[in-house]
Short mmCIF file of C-alpha atoms in Angstrom, two decimals:
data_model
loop_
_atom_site.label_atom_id
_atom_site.label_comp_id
_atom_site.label_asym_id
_atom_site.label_seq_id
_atom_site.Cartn_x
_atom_site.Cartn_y
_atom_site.Cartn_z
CA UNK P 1 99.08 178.73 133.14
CA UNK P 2 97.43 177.31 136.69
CA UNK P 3 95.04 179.73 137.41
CA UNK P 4 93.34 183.35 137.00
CA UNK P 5 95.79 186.15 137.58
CA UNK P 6 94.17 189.65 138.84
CA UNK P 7 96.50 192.67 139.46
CA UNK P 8 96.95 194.80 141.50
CA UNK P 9 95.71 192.40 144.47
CA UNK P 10 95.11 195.94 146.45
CA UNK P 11 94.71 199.26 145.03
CA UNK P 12 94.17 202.55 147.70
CA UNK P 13 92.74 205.62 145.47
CA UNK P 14 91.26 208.57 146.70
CA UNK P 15 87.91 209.67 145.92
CA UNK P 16 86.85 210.93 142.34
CA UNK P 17 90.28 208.93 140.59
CA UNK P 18 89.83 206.68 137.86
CA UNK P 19 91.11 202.81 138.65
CA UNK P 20 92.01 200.08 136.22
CA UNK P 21 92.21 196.57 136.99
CA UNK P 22 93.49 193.11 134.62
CA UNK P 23 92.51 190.03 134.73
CA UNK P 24 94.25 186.98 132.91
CA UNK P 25 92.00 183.93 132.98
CA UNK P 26 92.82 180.69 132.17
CA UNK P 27 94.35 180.46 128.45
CA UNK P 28 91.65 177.88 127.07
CA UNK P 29 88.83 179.32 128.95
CA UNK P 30 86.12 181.34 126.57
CA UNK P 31 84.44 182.95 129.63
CA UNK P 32 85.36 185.70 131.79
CA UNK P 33 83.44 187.18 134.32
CA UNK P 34 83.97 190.06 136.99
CA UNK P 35 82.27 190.07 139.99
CA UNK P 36 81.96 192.40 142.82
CA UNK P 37 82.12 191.42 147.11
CA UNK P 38 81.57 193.24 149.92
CA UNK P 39 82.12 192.11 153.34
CA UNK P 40 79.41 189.25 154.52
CA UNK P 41 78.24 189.29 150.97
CA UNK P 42 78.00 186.45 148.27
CA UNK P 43 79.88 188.12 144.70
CA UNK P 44 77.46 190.08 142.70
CA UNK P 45 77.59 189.93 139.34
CA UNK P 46 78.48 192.71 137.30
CA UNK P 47 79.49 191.55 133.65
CA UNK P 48 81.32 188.44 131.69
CA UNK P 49 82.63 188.29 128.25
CA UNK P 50 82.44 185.03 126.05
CA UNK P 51 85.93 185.38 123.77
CA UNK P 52 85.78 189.26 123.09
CA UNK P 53 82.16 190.09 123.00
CA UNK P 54 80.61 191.24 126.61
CA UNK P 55 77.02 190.00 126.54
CA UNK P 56 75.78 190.79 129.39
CA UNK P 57 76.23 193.78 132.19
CA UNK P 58 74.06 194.10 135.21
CA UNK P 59 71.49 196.91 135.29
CA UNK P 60 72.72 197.75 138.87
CA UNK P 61 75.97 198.87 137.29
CA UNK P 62 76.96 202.45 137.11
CA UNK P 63 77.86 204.49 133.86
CA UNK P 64 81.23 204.76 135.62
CA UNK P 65 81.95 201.18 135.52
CA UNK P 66 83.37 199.64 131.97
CA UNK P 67 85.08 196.57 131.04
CA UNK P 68 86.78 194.79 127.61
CA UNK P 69 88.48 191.80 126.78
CA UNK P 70 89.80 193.42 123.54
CA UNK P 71 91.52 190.17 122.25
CA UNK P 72 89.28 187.40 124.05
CA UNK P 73 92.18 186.90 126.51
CA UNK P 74 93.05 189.18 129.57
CA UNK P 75 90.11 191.85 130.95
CA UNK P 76 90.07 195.46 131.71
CA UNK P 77 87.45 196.93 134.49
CA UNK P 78 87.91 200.31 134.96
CA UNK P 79 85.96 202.37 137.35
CA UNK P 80 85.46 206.03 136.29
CA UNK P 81 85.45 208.72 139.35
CA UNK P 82 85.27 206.35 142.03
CA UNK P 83 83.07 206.98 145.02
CA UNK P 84 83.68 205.33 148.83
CA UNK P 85 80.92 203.16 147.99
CA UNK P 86 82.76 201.31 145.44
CA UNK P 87 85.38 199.90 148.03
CA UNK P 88 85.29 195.84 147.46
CA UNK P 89 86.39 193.07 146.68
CA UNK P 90 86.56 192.70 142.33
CA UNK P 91 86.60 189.08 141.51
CA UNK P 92 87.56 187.93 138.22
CA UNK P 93 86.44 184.11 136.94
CA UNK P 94 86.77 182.18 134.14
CA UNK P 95 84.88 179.02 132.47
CA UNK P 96 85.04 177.03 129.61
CA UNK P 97 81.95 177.18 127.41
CA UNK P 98 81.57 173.98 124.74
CA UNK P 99 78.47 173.66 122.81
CA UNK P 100 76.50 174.93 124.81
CA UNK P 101 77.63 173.25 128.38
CA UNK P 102 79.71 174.43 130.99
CA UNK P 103 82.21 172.15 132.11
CA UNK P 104 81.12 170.47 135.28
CA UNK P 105 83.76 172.57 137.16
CA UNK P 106 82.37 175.65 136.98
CA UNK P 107 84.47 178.95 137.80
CA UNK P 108 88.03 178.82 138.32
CA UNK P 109 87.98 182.33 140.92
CA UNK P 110 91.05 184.70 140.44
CA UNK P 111 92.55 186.10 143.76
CA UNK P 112 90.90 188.88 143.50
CA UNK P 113 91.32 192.99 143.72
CA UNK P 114 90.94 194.84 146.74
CA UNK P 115 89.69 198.58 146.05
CA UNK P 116 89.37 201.03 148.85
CA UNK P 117 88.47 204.41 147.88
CA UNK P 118 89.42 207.20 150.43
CA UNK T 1 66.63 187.23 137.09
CA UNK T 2 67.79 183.93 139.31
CA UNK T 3 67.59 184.88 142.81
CA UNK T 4 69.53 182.61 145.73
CA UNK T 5 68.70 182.41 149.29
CA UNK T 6 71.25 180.59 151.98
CA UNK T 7 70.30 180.24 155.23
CA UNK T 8 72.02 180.38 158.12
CA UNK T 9 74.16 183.41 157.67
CA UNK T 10 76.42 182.05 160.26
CA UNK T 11 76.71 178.43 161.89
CA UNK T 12 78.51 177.23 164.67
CA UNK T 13 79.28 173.48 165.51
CA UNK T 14 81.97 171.62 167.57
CA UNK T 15 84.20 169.56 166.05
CA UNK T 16 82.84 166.26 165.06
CA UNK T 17 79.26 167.70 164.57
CA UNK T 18 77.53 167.79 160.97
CA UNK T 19 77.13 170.91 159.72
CA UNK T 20 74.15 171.93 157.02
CA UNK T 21 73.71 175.27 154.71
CA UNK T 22 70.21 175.39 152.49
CA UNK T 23 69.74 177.99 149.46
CA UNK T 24 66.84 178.24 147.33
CA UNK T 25 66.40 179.01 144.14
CA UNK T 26 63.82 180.95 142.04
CA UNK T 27 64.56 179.86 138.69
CA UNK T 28 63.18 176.60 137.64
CA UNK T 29 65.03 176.33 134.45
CA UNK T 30 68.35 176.37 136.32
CA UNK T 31 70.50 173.41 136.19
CA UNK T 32 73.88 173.52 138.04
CA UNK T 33 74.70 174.21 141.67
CA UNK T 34 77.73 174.20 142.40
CA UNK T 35 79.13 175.26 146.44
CA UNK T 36 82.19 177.44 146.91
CA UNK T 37 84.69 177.66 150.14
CA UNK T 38 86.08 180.92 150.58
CA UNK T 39 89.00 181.36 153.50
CA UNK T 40 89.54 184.38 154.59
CA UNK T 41 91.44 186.99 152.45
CA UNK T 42 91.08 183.98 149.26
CA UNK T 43 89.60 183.46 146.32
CA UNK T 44 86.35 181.08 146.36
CA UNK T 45 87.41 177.83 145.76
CA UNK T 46 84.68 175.16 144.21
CA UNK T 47 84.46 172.22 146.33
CA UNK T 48 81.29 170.35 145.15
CA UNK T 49 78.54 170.51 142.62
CA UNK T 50 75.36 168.84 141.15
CA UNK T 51 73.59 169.25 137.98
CA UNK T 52 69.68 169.08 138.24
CA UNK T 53 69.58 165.42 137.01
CA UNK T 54 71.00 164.30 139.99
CA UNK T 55 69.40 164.28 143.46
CA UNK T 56 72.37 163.66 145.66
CA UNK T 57 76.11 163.75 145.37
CA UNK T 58 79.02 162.95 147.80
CA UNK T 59 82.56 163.50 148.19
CA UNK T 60 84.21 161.76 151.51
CA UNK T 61 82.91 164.12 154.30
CA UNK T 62 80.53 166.40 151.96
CA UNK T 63 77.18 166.13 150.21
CA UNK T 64 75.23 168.12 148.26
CA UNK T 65 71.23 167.07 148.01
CA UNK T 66 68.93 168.85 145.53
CA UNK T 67 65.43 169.13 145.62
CA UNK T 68 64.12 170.61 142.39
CA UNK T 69 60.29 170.44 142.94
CA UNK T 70 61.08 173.06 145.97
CA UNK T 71 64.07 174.66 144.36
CA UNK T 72 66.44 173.61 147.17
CA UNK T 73 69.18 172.33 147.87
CA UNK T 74 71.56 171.74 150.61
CA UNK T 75 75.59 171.18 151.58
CA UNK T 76 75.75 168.33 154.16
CA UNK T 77 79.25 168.60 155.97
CA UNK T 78 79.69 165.52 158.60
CA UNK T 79 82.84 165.21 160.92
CA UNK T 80 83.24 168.61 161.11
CA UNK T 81 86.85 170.01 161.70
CA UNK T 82 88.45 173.16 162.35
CA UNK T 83 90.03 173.66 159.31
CA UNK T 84 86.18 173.54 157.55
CA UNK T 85 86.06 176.83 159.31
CA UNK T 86 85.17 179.58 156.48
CA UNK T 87 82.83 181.14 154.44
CA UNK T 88 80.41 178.75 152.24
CA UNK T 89 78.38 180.25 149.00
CA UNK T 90 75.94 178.60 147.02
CA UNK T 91 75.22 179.06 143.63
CA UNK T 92 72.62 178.66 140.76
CA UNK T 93 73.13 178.16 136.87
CA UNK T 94 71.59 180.24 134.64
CA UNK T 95 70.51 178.07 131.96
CA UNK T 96 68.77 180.61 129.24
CA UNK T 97 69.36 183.56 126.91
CA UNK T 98 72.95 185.49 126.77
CA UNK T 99 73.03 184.58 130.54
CA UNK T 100 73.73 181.34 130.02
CA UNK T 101 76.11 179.91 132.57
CA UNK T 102 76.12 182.75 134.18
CA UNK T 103 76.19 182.18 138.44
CA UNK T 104 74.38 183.96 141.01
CA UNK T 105 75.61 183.40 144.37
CA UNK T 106 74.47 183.12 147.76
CA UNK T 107 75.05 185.57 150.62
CA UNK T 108 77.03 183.09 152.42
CA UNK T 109 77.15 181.06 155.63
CA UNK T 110 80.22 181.65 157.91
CA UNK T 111 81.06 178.32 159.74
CA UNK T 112 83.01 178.23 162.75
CA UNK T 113 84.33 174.54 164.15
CA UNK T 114 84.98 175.02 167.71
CA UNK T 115 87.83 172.14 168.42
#
């Protein structure tokens, strides 16, 4: 295990289809996070999960959007009736959480998903 | 919530020059600042960081200073070279409640080298 996995690395869907995407982090990791970037943008944050439980989603994030990490391993985000304006870049991360500190090498970044919606 | 600022959005330098990115931060409680290097079409890739009880840290040809009276802090690049062309992010630490070590990220600073 060497790194964060995402598939599909590109995904073309029309408008109003549902999209799924994984993410395997790094096996020993405890945190998973998904993250969202658009051209000339920093990643936004949209959610992470520490083992299984998700404990935190941002309030900018549509009804439309879910994610789970039903076994504290690999992630799901699925995107309900996508619209054009969730074409991006979906960036999944991982970090190790111990007592209470993050190990001083922060995220390890997947490769990341490219969505466009047509 | 922490909010990040990086300024320039875009910097150009020739080859040799030092090249420097500031962010700012509103959170005072924050504690880890870590910069990313993103290519283009690749994942951001971490490539130095400082925790708030440190004021400076270097790594051969890059630096990081922080400044946590003002909430800056800055990503020193000297001896520029082409291949430091790319997209740089900074990042805060969240350092209380459930969004603990969570990261919000800069808008970026694309850096050309001109050889």
């Amino acid at each position: 295990d060497t790194g964060v996995s995402q598939d599909p690395r590109h995904k073309i869907t029309k408008r109003g289809q549902n999209v799924t995407f994984r993410c395997d982090p790094i096996s020993e990791h405890n945190r998973l996070y998904w993250y969202r970037q658009t051209l000339g943008q920093g990643p936004e944050f949209l959610t992470y999960f520490q083992n299984e439980a998700q404990l935190e989603k941002s309030r900018l994030l549509s009804d439309r959007f879910s994610a789970e990490r039903p076994k504290g391993s690999f992630s799901t985000l699925e995107i309900q009736r996508t619209e054009q304006g969730d074409s991006a870049m979906y960036l999944c991360a991982s970090s190790l959480m111990l007592w209470a500190e993050v190990r001083e090498n922060g995220y390890t970044f997947g490769s990341g998903t490219r969505l466009t919606v047509v | 919530g922490e909010n990040v600022e990086q300024h320039p959005s875009t910097l150009s330098v020739q080859e040799g020059d030092s090249a420097v990115i500031k962010c700012t931060y509103s959170d005072s409680a924050s504690n880890y600042f870590p910069w990313y290097k993103q290519e283009l079409g690749k994942r951001p890739q971490l490539i130095i960081d400082i925790r708030s009880n440190v004021g400076e840290k270097k790594d051969q040809r890059i630096a990081v200073t922080l400044n946590k009276t003002a909430k800056h802090f800055s990503l020193h690049i000297t001896e520029t070279q082409p291949e430091d062309s790319a997209v740089y992010f900074c990042a805060a630490r969240n350092a209380g409640g459930t969004s603990y070590g969570k990261l919000t990220f800069g808008q970026g600073t694309i850096l050309t080298v001109h050889p």
